[in-house]
Coordinates of C-alpha atoms and ligand atoms in Angstrom, one line a residue:
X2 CA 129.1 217.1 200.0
X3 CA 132.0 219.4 199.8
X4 CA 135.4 217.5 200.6
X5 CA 138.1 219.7 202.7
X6 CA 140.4 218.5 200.1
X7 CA 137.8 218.7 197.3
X8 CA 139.7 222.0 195.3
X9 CA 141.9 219.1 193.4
X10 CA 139.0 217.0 192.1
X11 CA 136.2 216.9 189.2
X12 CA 133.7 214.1 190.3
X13 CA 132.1 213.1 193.8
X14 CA 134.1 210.3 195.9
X15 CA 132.5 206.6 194.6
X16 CA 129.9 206.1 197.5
X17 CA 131.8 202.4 198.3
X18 CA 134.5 204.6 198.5
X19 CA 134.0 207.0 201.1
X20 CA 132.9 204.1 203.2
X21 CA 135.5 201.9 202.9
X22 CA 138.0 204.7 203.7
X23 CA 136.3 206.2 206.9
X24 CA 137.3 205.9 210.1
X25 CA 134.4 208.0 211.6
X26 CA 133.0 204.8 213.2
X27 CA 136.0 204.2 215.1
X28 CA 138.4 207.0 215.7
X29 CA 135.1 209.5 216.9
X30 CA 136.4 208.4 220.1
X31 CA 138.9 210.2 219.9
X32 CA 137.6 213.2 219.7
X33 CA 137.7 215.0 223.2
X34 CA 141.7 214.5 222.1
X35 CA 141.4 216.0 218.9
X36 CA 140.0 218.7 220.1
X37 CA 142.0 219.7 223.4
X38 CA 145.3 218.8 220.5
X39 CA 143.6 221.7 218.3
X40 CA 143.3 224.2 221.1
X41 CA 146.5 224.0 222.4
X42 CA 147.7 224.4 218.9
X43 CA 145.4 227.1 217.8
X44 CA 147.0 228.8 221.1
X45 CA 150.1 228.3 219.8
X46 CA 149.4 230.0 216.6
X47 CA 148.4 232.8 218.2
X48 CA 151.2 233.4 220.3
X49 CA 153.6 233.2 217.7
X50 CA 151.7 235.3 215.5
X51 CA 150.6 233.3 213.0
X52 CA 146.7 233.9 213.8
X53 CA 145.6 237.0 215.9
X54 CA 145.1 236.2 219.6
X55 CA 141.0 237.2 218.8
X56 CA 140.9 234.9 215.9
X57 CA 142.3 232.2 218.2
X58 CA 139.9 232.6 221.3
X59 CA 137.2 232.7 218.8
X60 CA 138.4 229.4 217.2
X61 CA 138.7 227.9 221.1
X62 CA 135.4 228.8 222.1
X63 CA 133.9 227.2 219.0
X64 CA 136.3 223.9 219.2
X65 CA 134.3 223.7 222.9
X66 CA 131.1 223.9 221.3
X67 CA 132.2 221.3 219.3
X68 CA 133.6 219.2 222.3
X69 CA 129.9 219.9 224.8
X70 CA 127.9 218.6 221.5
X71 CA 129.6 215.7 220.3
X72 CA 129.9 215.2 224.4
X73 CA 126.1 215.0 224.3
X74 CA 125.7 213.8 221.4
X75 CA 123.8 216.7 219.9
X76 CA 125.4 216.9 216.1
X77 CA 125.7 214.2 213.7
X78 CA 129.2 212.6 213.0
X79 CA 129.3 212.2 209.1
X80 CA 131.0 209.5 207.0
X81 CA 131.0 212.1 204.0
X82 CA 133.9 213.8 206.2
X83 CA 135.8 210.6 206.9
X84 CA 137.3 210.6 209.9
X85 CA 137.0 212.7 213.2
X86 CA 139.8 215.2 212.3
X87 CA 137.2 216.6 209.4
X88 CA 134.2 216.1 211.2
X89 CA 135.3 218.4 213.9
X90 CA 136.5 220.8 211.4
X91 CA 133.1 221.1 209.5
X92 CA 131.6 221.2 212.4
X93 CA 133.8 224.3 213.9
X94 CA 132.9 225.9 210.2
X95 CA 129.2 225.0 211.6
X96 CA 129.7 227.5 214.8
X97 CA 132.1 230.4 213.7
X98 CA 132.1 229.8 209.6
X99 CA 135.4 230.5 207.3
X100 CA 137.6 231.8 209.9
X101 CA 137.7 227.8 211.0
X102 CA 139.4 227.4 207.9
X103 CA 142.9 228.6 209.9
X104 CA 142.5 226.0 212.4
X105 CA 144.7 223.7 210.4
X106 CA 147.3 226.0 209.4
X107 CA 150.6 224.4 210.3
X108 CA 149.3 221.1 210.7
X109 CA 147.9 217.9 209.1
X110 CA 146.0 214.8 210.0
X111 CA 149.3 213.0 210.2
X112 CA 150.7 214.3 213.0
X113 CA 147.6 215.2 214.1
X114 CA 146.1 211.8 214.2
X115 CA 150.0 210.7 216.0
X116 CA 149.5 213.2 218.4
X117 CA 145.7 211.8 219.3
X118 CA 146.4 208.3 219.7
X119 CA 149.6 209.7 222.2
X120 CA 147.1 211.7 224.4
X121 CA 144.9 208.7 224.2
X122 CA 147.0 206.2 225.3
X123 CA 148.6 207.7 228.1
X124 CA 145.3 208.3 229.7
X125 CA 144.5 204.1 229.3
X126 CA 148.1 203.4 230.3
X127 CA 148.1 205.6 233.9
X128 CA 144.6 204.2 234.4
X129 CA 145.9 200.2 233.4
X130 CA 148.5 200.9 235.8
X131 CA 146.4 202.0 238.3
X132 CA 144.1 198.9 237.7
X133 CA 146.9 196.2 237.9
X134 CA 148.1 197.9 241.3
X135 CA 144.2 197.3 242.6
X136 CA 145.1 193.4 241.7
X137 CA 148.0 193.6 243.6
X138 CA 146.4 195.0 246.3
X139 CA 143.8 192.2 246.0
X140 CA 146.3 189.8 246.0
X141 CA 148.1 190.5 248.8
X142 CA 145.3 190.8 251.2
X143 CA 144.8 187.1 250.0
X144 CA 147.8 186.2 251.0
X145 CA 147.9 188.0 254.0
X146 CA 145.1 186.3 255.6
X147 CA 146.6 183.1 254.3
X148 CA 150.7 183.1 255.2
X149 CA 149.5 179.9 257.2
X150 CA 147.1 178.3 254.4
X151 CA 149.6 175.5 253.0
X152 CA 148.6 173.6 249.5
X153 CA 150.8 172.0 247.4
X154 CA 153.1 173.3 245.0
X155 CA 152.5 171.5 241.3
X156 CA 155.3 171.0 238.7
X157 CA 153.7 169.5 235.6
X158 CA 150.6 169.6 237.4
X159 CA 151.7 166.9 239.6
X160 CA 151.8 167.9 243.6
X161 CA 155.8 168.9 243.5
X162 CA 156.0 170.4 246.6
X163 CA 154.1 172.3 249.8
X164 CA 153.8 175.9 249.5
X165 CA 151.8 178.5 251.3
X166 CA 148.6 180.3 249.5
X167 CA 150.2 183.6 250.3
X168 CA 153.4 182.3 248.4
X169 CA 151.5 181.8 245.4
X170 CA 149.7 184.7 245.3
X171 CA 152.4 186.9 246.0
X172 CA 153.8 184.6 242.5
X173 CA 151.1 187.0 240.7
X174 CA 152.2 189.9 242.7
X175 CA 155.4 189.8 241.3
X176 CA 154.1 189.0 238.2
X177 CA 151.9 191.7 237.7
X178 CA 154.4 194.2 239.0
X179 CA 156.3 193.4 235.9
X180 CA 153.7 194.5 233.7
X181 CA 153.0 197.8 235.8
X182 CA 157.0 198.2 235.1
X183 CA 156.7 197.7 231.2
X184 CA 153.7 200.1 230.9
X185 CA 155.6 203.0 233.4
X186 CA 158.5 202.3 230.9
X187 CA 157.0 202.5 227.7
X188 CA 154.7 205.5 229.1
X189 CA 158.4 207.7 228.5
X190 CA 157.7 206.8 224.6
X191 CA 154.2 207.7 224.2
X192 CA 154.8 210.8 225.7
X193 CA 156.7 212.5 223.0
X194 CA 155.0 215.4 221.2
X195 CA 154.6 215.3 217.3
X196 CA 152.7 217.9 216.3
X197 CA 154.6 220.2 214.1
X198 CA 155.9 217.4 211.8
X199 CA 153.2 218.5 209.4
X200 CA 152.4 215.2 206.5
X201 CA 155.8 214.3 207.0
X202 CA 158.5 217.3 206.5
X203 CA 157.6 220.5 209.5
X204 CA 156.2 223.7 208.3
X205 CA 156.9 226.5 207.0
X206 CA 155.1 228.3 209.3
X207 CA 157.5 230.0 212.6
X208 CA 155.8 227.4 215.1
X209 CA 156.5 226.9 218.5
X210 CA 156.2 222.6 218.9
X211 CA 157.3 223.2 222.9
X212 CA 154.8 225.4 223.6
X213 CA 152.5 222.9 222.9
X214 CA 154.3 220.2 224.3
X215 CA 154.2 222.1 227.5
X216 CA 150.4 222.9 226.8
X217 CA 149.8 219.5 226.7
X218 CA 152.4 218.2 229.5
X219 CA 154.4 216.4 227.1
X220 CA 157.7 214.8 228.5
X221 CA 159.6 215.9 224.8
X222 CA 159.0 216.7 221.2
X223 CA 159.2 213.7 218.4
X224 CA 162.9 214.7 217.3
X225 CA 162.2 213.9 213.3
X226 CA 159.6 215.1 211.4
X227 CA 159.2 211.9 209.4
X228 CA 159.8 209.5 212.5
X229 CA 157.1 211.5 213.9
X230 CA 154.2 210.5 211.8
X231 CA 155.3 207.0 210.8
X232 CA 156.2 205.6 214.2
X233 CA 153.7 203.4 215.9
X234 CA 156.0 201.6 218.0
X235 CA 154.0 202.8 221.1
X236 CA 150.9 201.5 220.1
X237 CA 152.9 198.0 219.2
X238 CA 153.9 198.3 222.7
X239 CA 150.9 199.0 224.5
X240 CA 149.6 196.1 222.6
X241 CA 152.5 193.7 223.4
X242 CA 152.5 195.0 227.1
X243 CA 148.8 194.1 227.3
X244 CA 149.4 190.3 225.3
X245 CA 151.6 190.4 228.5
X246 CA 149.3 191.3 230.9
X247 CA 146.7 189.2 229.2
X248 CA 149.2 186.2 229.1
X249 CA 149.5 186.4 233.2
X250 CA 145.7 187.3 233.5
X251 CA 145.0 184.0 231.4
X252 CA 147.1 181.8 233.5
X253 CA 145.7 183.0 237.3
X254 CA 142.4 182.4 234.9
X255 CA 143.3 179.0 234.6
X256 CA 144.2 178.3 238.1
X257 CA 140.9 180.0 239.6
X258 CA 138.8 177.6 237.2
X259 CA 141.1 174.4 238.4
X260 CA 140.9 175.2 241.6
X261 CA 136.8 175.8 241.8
X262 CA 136.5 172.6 240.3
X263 CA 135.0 170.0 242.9
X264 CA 138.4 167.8 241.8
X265 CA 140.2 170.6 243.7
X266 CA 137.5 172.6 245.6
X267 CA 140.5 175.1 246.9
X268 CA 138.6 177.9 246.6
X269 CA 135.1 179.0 245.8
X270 CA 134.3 182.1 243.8
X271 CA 132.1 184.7 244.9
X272 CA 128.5 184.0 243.9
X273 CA 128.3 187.7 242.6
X274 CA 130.9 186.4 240.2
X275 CA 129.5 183.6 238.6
X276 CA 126.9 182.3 236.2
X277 CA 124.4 179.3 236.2
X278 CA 123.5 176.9 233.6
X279 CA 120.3 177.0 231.8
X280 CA 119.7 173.2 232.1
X281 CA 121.4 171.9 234.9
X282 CA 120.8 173.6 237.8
X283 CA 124.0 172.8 239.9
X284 CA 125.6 174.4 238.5
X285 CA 127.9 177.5 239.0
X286 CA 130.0 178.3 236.5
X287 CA 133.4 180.6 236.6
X288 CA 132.4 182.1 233.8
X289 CA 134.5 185.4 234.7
X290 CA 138.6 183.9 235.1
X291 CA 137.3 181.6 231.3
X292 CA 136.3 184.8 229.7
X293 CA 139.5 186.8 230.7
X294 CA 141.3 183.0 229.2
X295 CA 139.4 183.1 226.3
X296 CA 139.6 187.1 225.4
X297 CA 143.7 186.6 225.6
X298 CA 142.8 185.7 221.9
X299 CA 141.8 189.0 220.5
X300 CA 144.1 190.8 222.3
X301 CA 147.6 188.9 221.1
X302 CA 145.4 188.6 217.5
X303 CA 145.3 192.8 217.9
X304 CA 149.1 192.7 218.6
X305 CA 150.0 190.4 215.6
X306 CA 147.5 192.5 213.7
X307 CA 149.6 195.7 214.3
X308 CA 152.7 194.3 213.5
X309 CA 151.4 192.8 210.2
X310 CA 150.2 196.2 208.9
X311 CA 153.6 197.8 210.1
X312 CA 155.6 195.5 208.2
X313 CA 157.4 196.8 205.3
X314 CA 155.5 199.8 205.4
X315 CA 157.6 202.6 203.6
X316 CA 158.0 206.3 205.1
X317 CA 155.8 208.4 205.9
X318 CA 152.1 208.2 206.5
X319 CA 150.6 206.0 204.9
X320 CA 146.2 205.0 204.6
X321 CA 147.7 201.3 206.2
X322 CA 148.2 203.1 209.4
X323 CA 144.3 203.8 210.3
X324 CA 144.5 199.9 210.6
X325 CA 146.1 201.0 214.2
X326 CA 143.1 202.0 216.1
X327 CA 140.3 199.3 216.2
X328 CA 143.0 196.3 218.0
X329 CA 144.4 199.7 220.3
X330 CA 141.0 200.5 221.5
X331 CA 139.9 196.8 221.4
X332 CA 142.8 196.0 223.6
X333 CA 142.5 199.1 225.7
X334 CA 138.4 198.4 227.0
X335 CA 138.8 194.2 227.0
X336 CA 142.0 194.3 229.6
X337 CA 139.9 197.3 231.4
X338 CA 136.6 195.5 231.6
X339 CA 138.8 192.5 232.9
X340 CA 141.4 194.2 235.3
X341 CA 138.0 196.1 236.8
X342 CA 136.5 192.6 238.0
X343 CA 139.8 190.8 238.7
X344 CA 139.9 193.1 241.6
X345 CA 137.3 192.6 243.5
X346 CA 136.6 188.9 242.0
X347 CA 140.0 187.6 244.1
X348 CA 139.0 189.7 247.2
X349 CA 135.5 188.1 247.7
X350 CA 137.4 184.5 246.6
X351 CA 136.5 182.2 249.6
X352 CA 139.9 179.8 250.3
X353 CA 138.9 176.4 251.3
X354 CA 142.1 176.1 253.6
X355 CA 141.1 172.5 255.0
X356 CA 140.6 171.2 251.1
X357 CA 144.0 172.3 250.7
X358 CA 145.6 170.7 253.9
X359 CA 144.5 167.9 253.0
X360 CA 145.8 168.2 249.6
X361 CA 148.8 168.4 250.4
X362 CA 148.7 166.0 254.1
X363 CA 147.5 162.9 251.5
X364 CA 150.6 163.2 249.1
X365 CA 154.1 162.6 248.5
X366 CA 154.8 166.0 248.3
X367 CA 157.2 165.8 251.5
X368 CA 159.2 163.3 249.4
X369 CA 162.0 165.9 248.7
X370 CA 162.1 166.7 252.5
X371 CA 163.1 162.7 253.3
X372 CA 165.7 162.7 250.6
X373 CA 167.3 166.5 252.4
X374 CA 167.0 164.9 255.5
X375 CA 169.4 161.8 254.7
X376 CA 171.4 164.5 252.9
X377 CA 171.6 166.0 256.4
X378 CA 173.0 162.8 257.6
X379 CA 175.5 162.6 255.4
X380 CA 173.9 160.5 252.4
X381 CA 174.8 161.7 248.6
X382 CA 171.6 163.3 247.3
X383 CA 171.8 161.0 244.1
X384 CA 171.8 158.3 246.4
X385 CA 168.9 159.9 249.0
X386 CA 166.8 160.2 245.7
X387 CA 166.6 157.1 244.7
X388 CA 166.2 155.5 248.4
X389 CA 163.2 157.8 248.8
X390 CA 161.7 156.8 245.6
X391 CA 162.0 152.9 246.8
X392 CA 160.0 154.3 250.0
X393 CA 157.5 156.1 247.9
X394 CA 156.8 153.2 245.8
X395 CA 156.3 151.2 249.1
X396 CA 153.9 153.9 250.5
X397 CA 152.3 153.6 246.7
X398 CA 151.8 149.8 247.1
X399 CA 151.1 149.8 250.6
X400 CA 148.3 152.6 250.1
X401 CA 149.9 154.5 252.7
X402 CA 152.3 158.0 253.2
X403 CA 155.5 158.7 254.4
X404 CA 154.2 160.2 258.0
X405 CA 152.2 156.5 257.9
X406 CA 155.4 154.3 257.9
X407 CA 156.5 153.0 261.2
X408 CA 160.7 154.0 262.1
X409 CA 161.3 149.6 261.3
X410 CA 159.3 150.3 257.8
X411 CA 162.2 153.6 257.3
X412 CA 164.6 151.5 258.4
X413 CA 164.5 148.7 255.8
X414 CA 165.3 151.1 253.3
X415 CA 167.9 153.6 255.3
X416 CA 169.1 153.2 258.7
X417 CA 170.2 157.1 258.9
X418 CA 166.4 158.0 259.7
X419 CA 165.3 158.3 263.0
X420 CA 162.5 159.5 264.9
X421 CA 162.9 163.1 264.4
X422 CA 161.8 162.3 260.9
X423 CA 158.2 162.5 262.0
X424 CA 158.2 166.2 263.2
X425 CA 160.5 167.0 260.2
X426 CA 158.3 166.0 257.3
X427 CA 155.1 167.6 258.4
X428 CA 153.9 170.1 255.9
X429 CA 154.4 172.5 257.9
X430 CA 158.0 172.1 259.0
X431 CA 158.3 171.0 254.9
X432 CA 157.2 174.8 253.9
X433 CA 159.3 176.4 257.2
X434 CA 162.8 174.5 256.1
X435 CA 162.5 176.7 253.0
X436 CA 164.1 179.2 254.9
X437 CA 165.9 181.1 251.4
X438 CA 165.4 184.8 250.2
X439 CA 162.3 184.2 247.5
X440 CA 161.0 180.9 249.9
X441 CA 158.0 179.9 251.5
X442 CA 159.3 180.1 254.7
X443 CA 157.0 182.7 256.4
X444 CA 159.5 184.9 257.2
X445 CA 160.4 185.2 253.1
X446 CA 156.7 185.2 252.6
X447 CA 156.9 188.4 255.0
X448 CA 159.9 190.0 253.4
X449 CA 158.1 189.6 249.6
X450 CA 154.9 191.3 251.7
X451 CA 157.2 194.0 252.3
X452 CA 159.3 194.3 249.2
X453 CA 155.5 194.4 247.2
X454 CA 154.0 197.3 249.3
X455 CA 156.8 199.3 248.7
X456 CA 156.7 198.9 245.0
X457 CA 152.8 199.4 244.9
X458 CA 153.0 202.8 246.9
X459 CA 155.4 203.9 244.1
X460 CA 153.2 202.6 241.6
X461 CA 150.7 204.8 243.6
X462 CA 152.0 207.9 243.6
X463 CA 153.3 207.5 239.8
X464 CA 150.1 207.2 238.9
X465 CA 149.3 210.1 241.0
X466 CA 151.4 212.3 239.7
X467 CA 150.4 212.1 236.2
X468 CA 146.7 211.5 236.3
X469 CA 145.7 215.5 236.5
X470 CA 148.2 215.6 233.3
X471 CA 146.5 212.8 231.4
X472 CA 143.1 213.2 232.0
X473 CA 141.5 216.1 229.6
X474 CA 138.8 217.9 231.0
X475 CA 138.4 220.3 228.2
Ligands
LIG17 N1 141.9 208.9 209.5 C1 143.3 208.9 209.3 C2 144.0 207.9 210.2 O1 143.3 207.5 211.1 C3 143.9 210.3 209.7 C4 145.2 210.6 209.0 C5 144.9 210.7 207.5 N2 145.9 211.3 206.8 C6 145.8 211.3 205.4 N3 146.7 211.9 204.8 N4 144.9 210.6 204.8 O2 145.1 207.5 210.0

């Protein structure tokens, strides 16, 4: 097989060779962006007079021929021509012969390959975004229907103190609006144009590099030639944005399998969401929230990964950097196969409400309150503290809790407490007292309802504005 850089060489590429140093296998997925990158190039050409306009509509025409048959799988990609860049090139020499040969006038794989991997990853990060604001969305109709559902709060997983559901979830809301930040943010860096850097120094050739930024609805040009074809630092980003995301997934993970547990029994998951055992026929298994835990693995492996090959690597392009699209792609289709069922998954989540009342009823988790309400009546808090641990450890011994204790039992251990004590450490007077901006109070509960929505709706029409940009439709 003829190499398009064969004119150097006397002997055939060692078969072990070729193989090892394809990327066919991985990087064909890229090639609806290769090919809408060519065409807006090839356009460029044209208009600045380095091909003839006929020679580029001829060009265009055959790079969508290209596009419908690798779409439908109609031609063979071949390891022979390494990687996708050379495969769509042969096969453009396939429909309109030599004249493909200007095609890469101008240009190289290097910046070529940069500019793919931009077009690709905006596309995954508008759509991620859009993904994580469905979880929101998710989540706050959880804890919508639940601002009254009151479990308690753990530190250490020890019951700390009560909280509402709809506090905790909006915990993830929060959370998760942190990551749709990061990814908005970093989407400004991947969105830089570097075609026109060439292998590493420009061209000689009069291009026009903001034409095709505009083409492709670029936010700015790469501003060094070299920079442009060595930098990766978007795809470490995306990948440590998504450790990020997968962090947070991994911990809600660990929460919805806790709290499905008959132990807990807060909540069930939907049947459509779980799996059975093959032997024991109990049981249901949340197979789905271990899964997401367990794949948070790979994707911080993909991030270290990245930042291994980058290390020490000298300017400009170097072989290394083909490393950087199996953990990018890896990444990109494990957090999209596990934001698409997080979704729904917490919607259908049935909340066991009295499970959790009761959690928090049969507990010292109102131990805090009794120590605020000597406070109240003028007791130090170091000293309230360790009064109410004497009463706890009576309550402990006795096999009783606080609400149990008769006004004499209070009053061998403070005087200050009186019957209003009763009413005052009910769980749900416990969670109203927390009356603070960021509390569980319902009325904070309300305001982080409020402050959420208007964050997702901005998330919304962000990803809005920019999904006709990023989505190629050849
Ligand atoms: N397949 C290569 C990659 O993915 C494309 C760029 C190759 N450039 C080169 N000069 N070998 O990185």
């Amino acid at each position: 097989m003829t190499k398009l850089w064969g004119g150097r060489f006397t002997k055939a590429t060692n078969q072990l060779v070729e193989e090892y140093t394809a990327s066919i296998n991985f990087d064909r997925k890229l090639a609806r962006y290769d090919i809408i990158g060519s065409m807006a190039h090839v356009d460029m050409l044209a208009s600045c007079g380095i091909l003839t306009h006929q020679e580029a509509a001829i060009i265009i025409e055959g790079l969508n021929k290209v596009d419908y048959k690798i779409e439908c799988g109609k031609v063979e990609l071949d390891v022979g021509h390494e990687d996708i860049h050379m495969n769509v090139e042969q096969l453009l020499s396939k429909e309109i012969g030599p004249l493909s040969g200007k095609l890469h006038t101008g240009r190289s794989r290097n910046d070529q390959v940069a500019l793919d991997m931009r077009l690709y990853l905006r596309e995954v990060v508008v759509d991620m975004v859009e993904q994580l604001v469905q979880l929101q969305q998710a989540l706050l109709t959880q804890a919508k229907t639940n601002l009254d559902t009151i479990l308690p709060g753990y530190t250490h997983l020890q019951r700390a103190q009560p909280v509402s559901f709809a506090h905790h979830m909006m915990a993830y809301v929060f959370m998760f609006q942190r990551d749709v930040e990061r990814l908005q943010d970093s989407f400004k860096r991947i969105n830089q144009m570097p075609l026109g850097a060439g292998a590493l120094a420009g061209t000689t050739f009069p291009i026009d590099r903001q034409q095709v930024a505009d083409k492709l609805q670029f936010d700015g040009l790469c501003e060094n030639s070299l920079d442009a074809v060595s930098d990766r630092d978007f795809v470490i980003e995306f990948l440590a944005n998504t450790s990020m995301v997968s962090m947070h997934l991994s911990r809600l993970s660990e929460e919805l399998v806790q709290w499905s547990s008959t132990e807990f029994n807060f909540i069930e998951l939907d049947d459509a969401f779980c799996t059975g055992s093959s032997m024991m026929p109990q049981k249901k298994n949340p197979d789905v929230p271990e899964l997401v835990r367990g794949k948070t693995g790979r994707v911080y492996g993909n991030l270290i990964g990245m930042l291994t090959t980058l290390k020490s690597l000298p300017l400009a392009y170097n072989k290394d950097m083909q490393e950087d699209k199996e953990g990018m792609f890896d990444t990109a289709e494990t957090l999209k196969g596990a934001l698409a069922l997080f979704a729904p998954m917490i919607e259908t989540m049935h909340v066991n409400k009295e499970a959790m009342y009761k959690a928090v009823a049969e507990d010292y988790s109102n131990a805090t309150d009794l120590a605020d309400y000597l406070v109240g009546k003028n007791v130090p808090f170091r000293e309230a503290h360790a009064v109410v641990g004497q009463v706890v450890l009576h309550c402990i011994n006795k096999g009783c809790y606080l609400l149990d204790l008769s006004l004499e039992e209070f009053h061998q251990f403070s005087d200050a407490i009186e019957e209003d004590i009763y009413e005052a450490l009910t769980p749900e007077s416990v969670v109203a007292a927390r009356n603070v901006p960021g509390g569980p109070a319902k009325n904070r509960v309300q305001e982080q309802f409020l402050s959420a929505e208007q964050s997702i709706t901005a998330s919304l029409s962000w990803v809005q504005s920019l999904q006709s940009a990023v989505k190629l439709d050849g």
